[in-house]
Every structure is written in structure tokens, then in C-alpha cells.
Amino acid sequence: MSMLQVSVYRYNPETDSAPYMQEFQVDTQGRDLMVLNVLEIIKQQDSSMAYRRSCREGVCGSDGMNMNGTNGLACVTALSDVVKNDKLVLRPLPGLPVIRDLVVDMGIFYKQYERIQPYLQNDENPPAIERLQSPEERDKLDGLYECILCACCSTSCPSFWWNPDKFVGPAGLLQAYRFLADSRDTATRERLSELEDPFSVFRCRGIMNCVAVCPKGLNPTRAIGKIRELLLANAT
Amino acid sequence: MVTNITNLGRSGLSDWLIQRVSAVVLALYAVFMVGYLLFHPDLDYATWHGLFSQTWMRIFSLLAFVSLAAHAWIGLWTVVTDYIKPTGIRFIVQIAIIIAIFIFLVWGVQVLWGA
Amino acid sequence: MSTMRSLTFDAITIGGGGSGLRAALELAKSGKKTAVISKVFPTRSHTVSAQGGITCAIASADPNDDWRWHMYDTVKGGDYITDQDAAEYMCSEGPKAVFELEHMGLPFSRFDNGRIYQRPFGGQSKDFGKGGQAARTCAAADRTGHALLHTLYQNNLKNNTVFLNEWYAVDLVKNANGDVVGCIALCIETGEVVHIKSKATVLATGGSGRIYSSTTNALINTGDGIGMALRAGLPVQDMEMWQFHPTGIHGAGVLVTEGCRGEGGYLINKDGERFMERYAPNAKDLAGRDVVARSMVMEILEGRGCGENGDHVLLKLDHLGEEVLGKRLPGIVELAKTFAHVDPVKEPIPVVPTCHYMMGGLATNVHGQVISRDGDGNDQIVNGLFACGEAACVSVHGANRLGGNSLLDLVVFGRAAGMFIESALNEGVDYLDAAQSDVDQALSRMNRWNESSGGESVPALRTELQETMQKSFGVFRQEDHMEEGVKKVAELRERIANAHLGDKSHAFNTARVEALELDNLLEVAEATAISALERKESRGAHSRYDYPDRDDVNWLKHSIYTPADKKLGKRDVNFQPKTVDTFEPKVRTY
């Protein structure tokens, strides 16, 4: 028997006046399970446990949560990566309202994503085939388009905690730059003018928690720096 | 775009630029002062007074004071908008900061050209 | 439930994956009030997991490429029960649909000349099988599904599609004439149950790989649309045809794209032998997926499997070099490290055939209209109901889907359904409203769960169902095992009908959703089991020890399963493409 002590944040708005931590003992049989597997075992013990999950391979971004203090995806985080002293503490992503247990209301996160107009804008008529783009131009999108909107980054960002309604946050800004960097997008000026206020981009203080937690290894801080460079080049 | 009226440059970009330029000025001023003190181990009032009666030093110092004022205002404005959410209190604190910075700036000018 | 709220739309798509979003986009662009009902936030749909690419003759890698060659491959790959009018439509309309995606912003990888990068995939040929291997799969590195799904979601945002995200469609609502006029949906966050009225309902609920215990499919792939349709009394087609993807990571089931072999990787057994050279001398590792999967199982059964238990083979990629792997297959490198604990730059990946795709589904025409059967066994359109994507069986995949054809299927037929619904709505459709009794009928299943006071638990029953399917309906099938499986599934139906939902709370109750999903898994499993038992031949992915040969005399047909009597009928395959000559059935070799 190799028992893992798992402490999980619980809150059901219909029955609980306040959230609390519940302890579970999980027999891992010595295997290096993913945290998601541990939650599945717990859900068999207690069907009322709520969490999101879908692809279970780190590409859909459903199961972002806080594991022993660090944000990440439960399905690609092995126990050996996070567990210390046979203890695992699972909490919802910080800074967003909790709907139930590990499920947070991501409304404001999505709203910030929508605000940057996350779609290609091109005012010219498209050709009969694809728009051409050189491999070098396409390379500029690498490290940007791969974002899975799991919110691990934005919910680890103190600036997003303080101003989630005004600061776009690392995830949204990474996508803002994804379209600014796309050689096929012609709305650069409009996009930039939406970002030059003191909050949307400039609330980034370079803390780099986003880079530390991104499960896809992306670098929002670098993208934010590039947006600042573009803003500067555009305005001087 | 997020609208705002109380920040200095009315734009995040100009705030950001002012913050960096003012930081450079302050850094230069600090390096100069530290260097000056190191090269004058036996500094007396006359030498110190002599330094500050030169016009270029007065202008350099004024530039540093203005930079400090701008830098402080942008920095504190950011802190205040991060941490003080009730609008009324935030506005009062901002006014207080502005007055304090203004007083320090006027005082600084008085010191430089007063004696 | 007279207080139940209702919402009214011109059209709804149930499912927010590739096909649902593509259909919704077409409708939203035309100004129709369109809603997407999705049980997960749309970019969490399983389309996101598609890796290798979207196969389409856009003539980029080869300027002389021809959609007719692609059509030939598709028909041959489907072992000749592909509907040729549908394959013709998909392959000829495909380029338009792919270019549209590019114009919407999909970040395809590129060739030096700036055109979309295309890689070789299994079952692809030039010149109707005579010109050697083709490279026809358009790719965005090995994250094509992710790029496609996000692009479609983004463009739906742009066009103001209404999203009912994290809403679960429970059952279809039919009026007194049998027309589908909407559905019952559950808002997962609040637990509110809402009657959604719509003139057109598109089932875009994807696959159901979770009927097996080992699958590449996401946990959400529970065949909800198929379940809803079967409960509404509609038949389903070719449900015995399940694709086992050759390269699922051993133990984890996670998909490793065929693009690995397209880029030059190959399979080896424990002796290090490239065994596909023996089974498919020409195409080798790029033979049809059914052929490769069977060859792998043969190797394992004959004692040449790898590992302690000899229960898998290896996918060798290290000879491609770090640069190619990093550029073309970065996602695979990541997945292999996470789930197989190997770095493919240095070591081969342990792989095993894993349930991947449901070729069967709701029979539709090329416009996505769902087809039922009248009393005499003739096709009959179901008013108001459409299906596209994996939930549908148009059928372009026949008995075995080619790699890269599922993403093309999604966008071509999602788009086609959208266009058809738009013009139908413009012409005006007017169906009888559902009566209260019709709504109550659609609510009965959920009410059963909500009123359950005891019985077996959902996870245990689900596991038992999955193990039954895994054991009896895998890569190779045989009569006695399947008979046992059918019996077992029938028994599970009784037990699930009396199972217990312990948690009856409202807010984000995932236990309730899982219970409702279990009903759907059961419906799909039973249709699969009975169809597999009754198709007495081997064709494409359906491979029987007791009937090892293809039987074109009796079974050059779609199977069609009717839920009312649980009987399997036959439906004619279309052999009448409009602009090319029919591809006559031939012996299928690679």
C-alpha cells in the first residue's frame, strides 16, 4: 500500500456556507499517476466531487488547477512532479470565483480573450487559393498559437488578480500578439490602439509567473514585450 | 481600450516611457552623486555649496527632481489602482499623493535657487 | 414542469467541435439566430486532439494533384462501402473548405513557396493507386485539430454565434408528426433544465470511443447524439465499423499521429524488424489503418511483441533527427515524454492499436439531413434533424477511414449542413409545435435518474460496459465472443435502467452528466455489438476469424440498426458519383 494523502478544496453553493478542505486517502499502488487519475479515484469514493476534464492529454485545457501551490493541468502533472512528503493539496485556480469544488467561473478570463478580437482580420479579398505565407513568417506564430486557454497563466498573475476586468492578462495578450505577428493580419493599427491604455498591456509588471506555470511551455511575458515594442514603434 | 483620466500620460505607453526615461535620469543622478561623494572624502559645506551654485548642477538636479516626481506619481498611481478598489478612497489618496509630490517639488526648487 | 424556461433559435448545433462550429459559423454568417450547445467550452472538444492534418487535394505538395485520386483512395480505404456521391462531394468541395479555413486564419505550416505544407499519410496514392505515395495531408505542425478548432471558435465569436457553453443536451424533442423541433438541455453550472426550440437541430456530438476501455478519445466522447437519436427511435448505420488507430501509446491510450509514419517513422517488432514490409510491401507503414492495426496484432499474437509482456510494438522516430521532430512533430515529442516516458529523439515509442474513430453513425445525405427508414425499408428524411462530423455516417469513411479525412469531413459537411439549413430556413419551414406530452417524453430519462433512490453506481457500470466492449469487439472478432458480448450488454441495459444517481444537487453536478452519458454509451455499445455480430464477413475495420473474407455478394451494403426491434438491416451503398466513373470494388491491397 502506498497511500497518498490528498487534501481537496470543497465548496457546494447549495449546502456549504463556506469552503473547506477535505482529506482523502488514495491508494496509488505505487504508480506514478497523473493528478487527474487521483481525482478519478476520489470521484469513485465521492461522486459529488466536481472538476472539469476532457482530453486527459494536455491539449484541451479543461483541468487547470492549483496543485501543491502551483497552477498546472492535472492530466499531465505526474505525482512525482508535485507531491512532497506523500501529500497533495488541490485547490481551484486562484483569483476566479468558485462555482463548485475545483470548478471556477472563467467568464472574465474568456471576456479578456474576446476583447483582443482573437480572429484574423484582413481587409483585402482573399485569393482563390490560400494566402501565401513564407515559412519564416509562419515561424513567428510558433509559441503563440499553441495556447489552450487553460488559464493557468492568467490566474497565477498578481496583476490579473488585482485588475481582471482591465488587464487583459497573459493568455489574452499572447493571443493579441499571435494576431499582431501574423503576416496575414491587416488590423495591426486598430489592435494596437486598443491596447495602449495603462491597464490592458502595461499592467504587466514582468513577474513571469505565467512563464513558470504554462503547461505548454509558452512565454507570454516575451509576447507582452513584443507588443510594447510595437506600441512604441507605432507611436514614436 | 480601458479608459482612465487620473494617470499622468493618459496612455499606458507614455507612462511606461516616462517611467523608463525618468529611471535613467535618476540612475545617472545617483551615480553622479555617489561618484562625487567618493571623490570628495573631505567634503565641506563650501565645496558642496559651490557645486550647487553652478547652473548646470541646478538644472541637472531639477531634472532629477522632476523625474522623481513623475516616477513616483506613476508608480504610486499604479499601486493605488491595484490595491485600493473603492473609488472615493482611491481618489482621496491620489489627491494626497499629488499634493505631497507638488510640495516636495516646490520645496526642491526653493532649495536649489533659494540660497 | 410548466415553469420550465424555453429558448428559441432558428438553428442549433448540439456539439461545439469542428463540425458543429463549422455548421454554426455558416448559419451565423447568414444572420440566422444560431446557438451552439456544448457540454464543454468549445475549444475543449475532441477535435482539439487531432494531430496530423486535414487531407485534401489542394495541389500544394504536388501541383498536379487531383481530387479524384483522393476520392479513389477514400473509396478504396473504406473497403468499397463508402458512398461514392458523398466521397465525390467531400473530395471536390474540400479545397474550397480548406482555403476558407486558411482565410479565417488557421496557422498552417508552410512550404518554401508559401503554400500550405502537406505531408504523406496512410492510404494515399497518386493516379488512382498507380502513381505511388502521395503527400496530401495539410498540416499545422502536429496540432492541426487544435489550430482548426480554435480558428473556428474564433470566427464564430466574430460572427456573434450564441454559445450555450457547458450546457448538456439531454434528449431530442419530437412533435406529433415525428419532426425534430428542438431538445431538452441542462445548464450544467446552475442545473436549470431548459426547453430549446429550433427549426433545425444539428447533431454534431462527435464520437463515442469511451465505449471501449482503451481509446484515444477524450473522456467526453460518449456518443450523446447517437444515444439521443436511438432513443428517439432513429436507426444508425455501420456501427460495427470502429477504427483502431495503430499508434496509441501503450498503457495510456494517447494518440500518436500517423503523421509520424508520414514523416518517415516506422514500426518495429521485438527483433527490430520493420514488419510492415511483409504485410504491405508497397505502402508499408502507410497502408490503411485497419491493415496496419491488424498486422500489429498479428505480430503480438505470434510472439514478436515488445516489452515484458510482449504486448506492444515500437514506433521508431529517432532516425528523423531532432530538427525534423522539433519542427514537424513537437506535440508528439511532448506526449511521448509525458505518457510513455521516452524521448523519441533517442528511443522508440511503445504503441498498440487503440480504439480511435467511429465510422458509423446517423445516416445522412450530403446536406446533413438525417435519414431514417419507412415501413418498407426506403430512405426517409427526418424533418428538422441534421448530423455532421463523427456522429454522422454520410458515408465517406465506409468500413475504414483514412487518416486526415475526419477533419475534412468535419468542415465539408458542417459547412454543407449549414448552407442547406440556411436555404431551407429562407424558403420557410413550419413544423407543428411540440405538445407538453412530447416535452415530457424527452424529460423522462433525466427524471428517472433524478428520482432514483438506490441501485448500482455509474462508474462501476461504465467500467463493466467498457471492458465488455474491449473484450468482445476489438481488432479481431469472433462469433462466440460477440454473442457473449451482446448478452452482457443486454444485461447491462437492465442494470443501468435501475442504477442510482447519488448526488442530486444542481450546481455543476458532473455526476448527473456522467449518469446521462452512461445511457448514451450503452445505446452506442448495443448498436455496435449487434451490428458486429450480424455482419457476417470481414471488411475494413470489421475483421472476423470466423468470416475472414470480404463478401461482396451479401455485404457490399451499409448495415442499418433499428433500435425498436434491435435488428440489423441493409442499406444500399451509393455507386453513382455525378462527375466521375464509379470505382468498382476490387481486392484491396497496399
PDB file of C-alpha atoms in Angstrom, chain C residues 460-547:
ATOM      1  CA  ALA C 460     -18.751   0.691 -11.891  1.00  0.00           C
ATOM      2  CA  LEU C 461     -21.338   0.041 -14.599  1.00  0.00           C
ATOM      3  CA  ARG C 462     -19.426   2.157 -17.066  1.00  0.00           C
ATOM      4  CA  THR C 463     -16.226   0.217 -16.425  1.00  0.00           C
ATOM      5  CA  GLU C 464     -18.047  -3.082 -16.904  1.00  0.00           C
ATOM      6  CA  LEU C 465     -19.549  -1.910 -20.188  1.00  0.00           C
ATOM      7  CA  GLN C 466     -16.185  -0.721 -21.462  1.00  0.00           C
ATOM      8  CA  GLU C 467     -14.474  -3.961 -20.539  1.00  0.00           C
ATOM      9  CA  THR C 468     -17.170  -5.970 -22.283  1.00  0.00           C
ATOM     10  CA  MET C 469     -16.748  -3.998 -25.485  1.00  0.00           C
ATOM     11  CA  GLN C 470     -12.968  -4.163 -25.280  1.00  0.00           C
ATOM     12  CA  LYS C 471     -13.027  -7.917 -24.839  1.00  0.00           C
ATOM     13  CA  SER C 472     -15.608  -8.869 -27.446  1.00  0.00           C
ATOM     14  CA  PHE C 473     -15.436  -6.192 -30.137  1.00  0.00           C
ATOM     15  CA  GLY C 474     -11.761  -5.404 -30.627  1.00  0.00           C
ATOM     16  CA  VAL C 475      -9.494  -5.553 -33.676  1.00  0.00           C
ATOM     17  CA  PHE C 476     -10.301  -9.215 -34.340  1.00  0.00           C
ATOM     18  CA  ARG C 477     -13.786 -10.529 -33.649  1.00  0.00           C
ATOM     19  CA  GLN C 478     -15.427 -13.927 -33.457  1.00  0.00           C
ATOM     20  CA  GLU C 479     -18.974 -15.194 -33.150  1.00  0.00           C
ATOM     21  CA  ASP C 480     -18.933 -16.764 -29.695  1.00  0.00           C
ATOM     22  CA  HIS C 481     -17.187 -13.827 -28.027  1.00  0.00           C
ATOM     23  CA  MET C 482     -19.558 -11.417 -29.700  1.00  0.00           C
ATOM     24  CA  GLU C 483     -22.636 -13.417 -28.714  1.00  0.00           C
ATOM     25  CA  GLU C 484     -21.422 -13.289 -25.161  1.00  0.00           C
ATOM     26  CA  GLY C 485     -20.827  -9.558 -25.537  1.00  0.00           C
ATOM     27  CA  VAL C 486     -24.322  -8.922 -26.879  1.00  0.00           C
ATOM     28  CA  LYS C 487     -25.820 -10.834 -23.978  1.00  0.00           C
ATOM     29  CA  LYS C 488     -23.709  -8.973 -21.483  1.00  0.00           C
ATOM     30  CA  VAL C 489     -24.703  -5.604 -22.940  1.00  0.00           C
ATOM     31  CA  ALA C 490     -28.383  -6.584 -22.777  1.00  0.00           C
ATOM     32  CA  GLU C 491     -27.905  -7.483 -19.133  1.00  0.00           C
ATOM     33  CA  LEU C 492     -26.142  -4.170 -18.515  1.00  0.00           C
ATOM     34  CA  ARG C 493     -29.126  -2.378 -20.050  1.00  0.00           C
ATOM     35  CA  GLU C 494     -31.344  -3.817 -17.306  1.00  0.00           C
ATOM     36  CA  ARG C 495     -28.882  -2.856 -14.612  1.00  0.00           C
ATOM     37  CA  ILE C 496     -28.304   0.653 -15.928  1.00  0.00           C
ATOM     38  CA  ALA C 497     -32.062   1.195 -16.083  1.00  0.00           C
ATOM     39  CA  ASN C 498     -32.042   0.688 -12.311  1.00  0.00           C
ATOM     40  CA  ALA C 499     -28.782   2.433 -11.498  1.00  0.00           C
ATOM     41  CA  HIS C 500     -28.508   5.159  -8.909  1.00  0.00           C
ATOM     42  CA  LEU C 501     -27.606   8.808  -9.072  1.00  0.00           C
ATOM     43  CA  GLY C 502     -26.404   9.596  -5.557  1.00  0.00           C
ATOM     44  CA  ASP C 503     -25.734  13.294  -5.951  1.00  0.00           C
ATOM     45  CA  LYS C 504     -28.850  15.204  -6.921  1.00  0.00           C
ATOM     46  CA  SER C 505     -27.539  18.715  -6.362  1.00  0.00           C
ATOM     47  CA  HIS C 506     -27.906  21.390  -9.012  1.00  0.00           C
ATOM     48  CA  ALA C 507     -24.688  23.395  -9.283  1.00  0.00           C
ATOM     49  CA  PHE C 508     -22.117  21.869 -11.612  1.00  0.00           C
ATOM     50  CA  ASN C 509     -23.193  18.335 -10.877  1.00  0.00           C
ATOM     51  CA  THR C 510     -20.833  16.242 -13.001  1.00  0.00           C
ATOM     52  CA  ALA C 511     -22.205  13.033 -11.512  1.00  0.00           C
ATOM     53  CA  ARG C 512     -25.551  13.741 -13.179  1.00  0.00           C
ATOM     54  CA  VAL C 513     -23.854  14.417 -16.508  1.00  0.00           C
ATOM     55  CA  GLU C 514     -21.885  11.171 -16.219  1.00  0.00           C
ATOM     56  CA  ALA C 515     -25.078   9.252 -15.486  1.00  0.00           C
ATOM     57  CA  LEU C 516     -26.763  10.719 -18.547  1.00  0.00           C
ATOM     58  CA  GLU C 517     -23.650   9.907 -20.591  1.00  0.00           C
ATOM     59  CA  LEU C 518     -23.744   6.304 -19.426  1.00  0.00           C
ATOM     60  CA  ASP C 519     -27.159   5.874 -21.065  1.00  0.00           C
ATOM     61  CA  ASN C 520     -25.641   7.070 -24.330  1.00  0.00           C
ATOM     62  CA  LEU C 521     -22.608   4.807 -24.059  1.00  0.00           C
ATOM     63  CA  LEU C 522     -24.979   1.914 -23.577  1.00  0.00           C
ATOM     64  CA  GLU C 523     -27.013   2.805 -26.667  1.00  0.00           C
ATOM     65  CA  VAL C 524     -23.890   3.043 -28.808  1.00  0.00           C
ATOM     66  CA  ALA C 525     -22.408  -0.132 -27.365  1.00  0.00           C
ATOM     67  CA  GLU C 526     -25.536  -2.131 -28.033  1.00  0.00           C
ATOM     68  CA  ALA C 527     -25.850  -0.880 -31.601  1.00  0.00           C
ATOM     69  CA  THR C 528     -22.171  -1.713 -32.128  1.00  0.00           C
ATOM     70  CA  ALA C 529     -22.441  -5.162 -30.598  1.00  0.00           C
ATOM     71  CA  ILE C 530     -25.497  -6.253 -32.554  1.00  0.00           C
ATOM     72  CA  SER C 531     -24.216  -4.791 -35.832  1.00  0.00           C
ATOM     73  CA  ALA C 532     -20.848  -6.515 -35.398  1.00  0.00           C
ATOM     74  CA  LEU C 533     -22.411  -9.841 -34.624  1.00  0.00           C
ATOM     75  CA  GLU C 534     -24.736  -9.676 -37.608  1.00  0.00           C
ATOM     76  CA  ARG C 535     -22.282  -8.531 -40.293  1.00  0.00           C
ATOM     77  CA  LYS C 536     -21.017 -11.927 -41.276  1.00  0.00           C
ATOM     78  CA  GLU C 537     -17.931 -11.006 -43.274  1.00  0.00           C
ATOM     79  CA  SER C 538     -14.637  -9.192 -42.823  1.00  0.00           C
ATOM     80  CA  ARG C 539     -14.446  -5.737 -44.327  1.00  0.00           C
ATOM     81  CA  GLY C 540     -12.296  -2.751 -43.431  1.00  0.00           C
ATOM     82  CA  ALA C 541     -12.095  -2.368 -39.702  1.00  0.00           C
ATOM     83  CA  HIS C 542     -14.563  -5.211 -39.077  1.00  0.00           C
ATOM     84  CA  SER C 543     -12.420  -8.308 -39.015  1.00  0.00           C
ATOM     85  CA  ARG C 544     -13.748 -11.744 -38.059  1.00  0.00           C
ATOM     86  CA  TYR C 545     -11.886 -15.004 -37.527  1.00  0.00           C
ATOM     87  CA  ASP C 546     -14.986 -16.955 -38.490  1.00  0.00           C
ATOM     88  CA  TYR C 547     -15.655 -14.959 -41.675  1.00  0.00           C
TER      89      TYR C 547
END
